[in-house]
């Protein structure tokens, strides 16, 4: 086999390999898009949450996040839209938001627990009213 034939053969292999990589890339992108959509759909479904369960879980949150806003440097989490609340906790859980205390807390929460907390705090005003069923 002469040099030109070898180079041509190697070049053909490189072309086939590049085609293979392109195929994998397209497939991976489509798969990732499907997975992202499934996660989004699951997130929306899980936001149909149990507010009473959220009330049960909320005591740890209220240790730092006071309903009256008197905690210096710690934001109020009352009366937030459910999706915003849940998105924030999931971002802490994934390490996309930086706060070691919140990352630790969020890492222990399931999607069901996050949704329940979101439902509970979404209905609570800054005076602590509206979160429990007794107030309604």
Tab-separated table of N, CA and C in Angstrom, residues 58-105:
chain	number	residue	atom	x	y	z
A	58	UNK	N	-42.646	23.376	57.751
A	58	UNK	CA	-42.212	24.778	57.750
A	58	UNK	C	-41.475	25.239	58.998
A	59	UNK	N	-41.573	24.523	60.091
A	59	UNK	CA	-40.972	25.023	61.337
A	59	UNK	C	-39.471	25.259	61.198
A	60	UNK	N	-38.779	24.390	60.491
A	60	UNK	CA	-37.336	24.591	60.300
A	60	UNK	C	-37.068	25.855	59.491
A	61	UNK	N	-37.878	26.102	58.479
A	61	UNK	CA	-37.707	27.302	57.653
A	61	UNK	C	-37.919	28.569	58.481
A	62	UNK	N	-38.950	28.516	59.328
A	62	UNK	CA	-39.320	29.700	60.109
A	62	UNK	C	-38.334	30.012	61.225
A	63	UNK	N	-37.423	29.101	61.488
A	63	UNK	CA	-36.371	29.380	62.462
A	63	UNK	C	-35.525	30.568	61.997
A	64	UNK	N	-35.237	30.623	60.721
A	64	UNK	CA	-34.427	31.720	60.166
A	64	UNK	C	-35.280	32.740	59.407
A	65	UNK	N	-36.194	32.255	58.579
A	65	UNK	CA	-37.016	33.126	57.733
A	65	UNK	C	-38.258	33.557	58.503
A	66	UNK	N	-38.114	34.567	59.306
A	66	UNK	CA	-39.216	35.047	60.142
A	66	UNK	C	-40.294	35.674	59.263
A	67	UNK	N	-41.522	35.450	59.615
A	67	UNK	CA	-42.624	35.973	58.803
A	67	UNK	C	-42.743	37.485	58.864
A	68	UNK	N	-42.275	38.091	59.939
A	68	UNK	CA	-42.398	39.549	60.066
A	68	UNK	C	-41.240	40.311	59.430
A	69	UNK	N	-40.282	39.595	58.845
A	69	UNK	CA	-39.179	40.240	58.153
A	69	UNK	C	-38.109	40.815	59.047
A	70	UNK	N	-38.084	40.443	60.326
A	70	UNK	CA	-37.109	41.017	61.255
A	70	UNK	C	-35.760	40.310	61.235
A	71	UNK	N	-35.608	39.271	60.459
A	71	UNK	CA	-34.320	38.580	60.374
A	71	UNK	C	-33.390	39.378	59.479
A	72	UNK	N	-32.345	39.917	60.054
A	72	UNK	CA	-31.415	40.745	59.283
A	72	UNK	C	-30.653	39.886	58.279
A	73	UNK	N	-30.723	40.287	57.010
A	73	UNK	CA	-29.983	39.603	55.956
A	73	UNK	C	-30.621	38.315	55.465
A	74	UNK	N	-31.717	37.910	56.060
A	74	UNK	CA	-32.395	36.686	55.628
A	74	UNK	C	-33.730	37.098	55.024
A	75	UNK	N	-33.938	36.787	53.749
A	75	UNK	CA	-35.153	37.266	53.081
A	75	UNK	C	-36.418	36.572	53.584
A	76	UNK	N	-37.509	37.292	53.473
A	76	UNK	CA	-38.811	36.704	53.781
A	76	UNK	C	-39.168	35.722	52.667
A	77	UNK	N	-39.786	34.629	53.027
A	77	UNK	CA	-40.202	33.645	52.020
A	77	UNK	C	-41.721	33.509	51.986
A	78	UNK	N	-42.415	34.425	52.618
A	78	UNK	CA	-43.874	34.379	52.610
A	78	UNK	C	-44.422	35.063	51.373
A	79	UNK	N	-45.582	34.585	50.947
A	79	UNK	CA	-46.327	35.185	49.846
A	79	UNK	C	-45.560	35.206	48.522
A	80	UNK	N	-44.684	34.239	48.318
A	80	UNK	CA	-43.975	34.108	47.042
A	80	UNK	C	-44.779	33.193	46.121
A	81	UNK	N	-44.733	33.428	44.815
A	81	UNK	CA	-45.381	32.487	43.897
A	81	UNK	C	-44.784	31.081	44.079
A	82	UNK	N	-45.637	30.073	44.016
A	82	UNK	CA	-45.189	28.702	44.265
A	82	UNK	C	-44.020	28.301	43.371
A	83	UNK	N	-44.130	28.609	42.076
A	83	UNK	CA	-43.074	28.192	41.154
A	83	UNK	C	-41.750	28.868	41.480
A	84	UNK	N	-41.781	30.140	41.853
A	84	UNK	CA	-40.544	30.848	42.207
A	84	UNK	C	-39.899	30.232	43.441
A	85	UNK	N	-40.715	29.941	44.442
A	85	UNK	CA	-40.227	29.325	45.677
A	85	UNK	C	-39.599	27.964	45.369
A	86	UNK	N	-40.330	27.130	44.620
A	86	UNK	CA	-39.839	25.786	44.296
A	86	UNK	C	-38.587	25.848	43.429
A	87	UNK	N	-38.571	26.748	42.450
A	87	UNK	CA	-37.386	26.886	41.591
A	87	UNK	C	-36.159	27.276	42.406
A	88	UNK	N	-36.344	28.176	43.372
A	88	UNK	CA	-35.217	28.614	44.205
A	88	UNK	C	-34.670	27.449	45.034
A	89	UNK	N	-35.557	26.684	45.664
A	89	UNK	CA	-35.082	25.550	46.472
A	89	UNK	C	-34.399	24.493	45.614
A	90	UNK	N	-34.940	24.241	44.433
A	90	UNK	CA	-34.298	23.260	43.538
A	90	UNK	C	-32.929	23.759	43.079
A	91	UNK	N	-32.807	25.055	42.856
A	91	UNK	CA	-31.510	25.622	42.461
A	91	UNK	C	-30.495	25.476	43.594
A	92	UNK	N	-30.926	25.687	44.835
A	92	UNK	CA	-30.028	25.442	45.977
A	92	UNK	C	-29.639	23.967	46.024
A	93	UNK	N	-30.600	23.094	45.804
A	93	UNK	CA	-30.337	21.655	45.866
A	93	UNK	C	-29.323	21.229	44.803
A	94	UNK	N	-29.394	21.848	43.624
A	94	UNK	CA	-28.448	21.534	42.541
A	94	UNK	C	-27.124	22.275	42.688
A	95	UNK	N	-27.026	23.173	43.662
A	95	UNK	CA	-25.804	23.945	43.853
A	95	UNK	C	-25.695	25.132	42.921
A	96	UNK	N	-26.786	25.510	42.266
A	96	UNK	CA	-26.784	26.635	41.337
A	96	UNK	C	-26.951	27.978	42.046
A	97	UNK	N	-27.433	27.956	43.267
A	97	UNK	CA	-27.504	29.157	44.104
A	97	UNK	C	-26.578	28.919	45.279
A	98	UNK	N	-25.838	29.952	45.648
A	98	UNK	CA	-24.809	29.750	46.672
A	98	UNK	C	-25.245	30.281	48.031
A	99	UNK	N	-25.427	29.368	48.925
A	99	UNK	CA	-25.645	29.632	50.341
A	99	UNK	C	-25.557	28.266	51.001
A	100	UNK	N	-24.504	28.045	51.759
A	100	UNK	CA	-24.253	26.697	52.281
A	100	UNK	C	-25.388	26.195	53.169
A	101	UNK	N	-25.980	27.071	53.963
A	101	UNK	CA	-27.086	26.631	54.822
A	101	UNK	C	-28.280	26.185	53.978
A	102	UNK	N	-28.625	26.982	52.981
A	102	UNK	CA	-29.770	26.632	52.138
A	102	UNK	C	-29.481	25.407	51.272
A	103	UNK	N	-28.247	25.264	50.804
A	103	UNK	CA	-27.901	24.075	50.026
A	103	UNK	C	-28.049	22.819	50.874
A	104	UNK	N	-27.644	22.904	52.132
A	104	UNK	CA	-27.763	21.759	53.043
A	104	UNK	C	-29.224	21.413	53.295
A	105	UNK	N	-30.031	22.421	53.562
A	105	UNK	CA	-31.456	22.192	53.814
A	105	UNK	C	-32.129	21.631	52.564
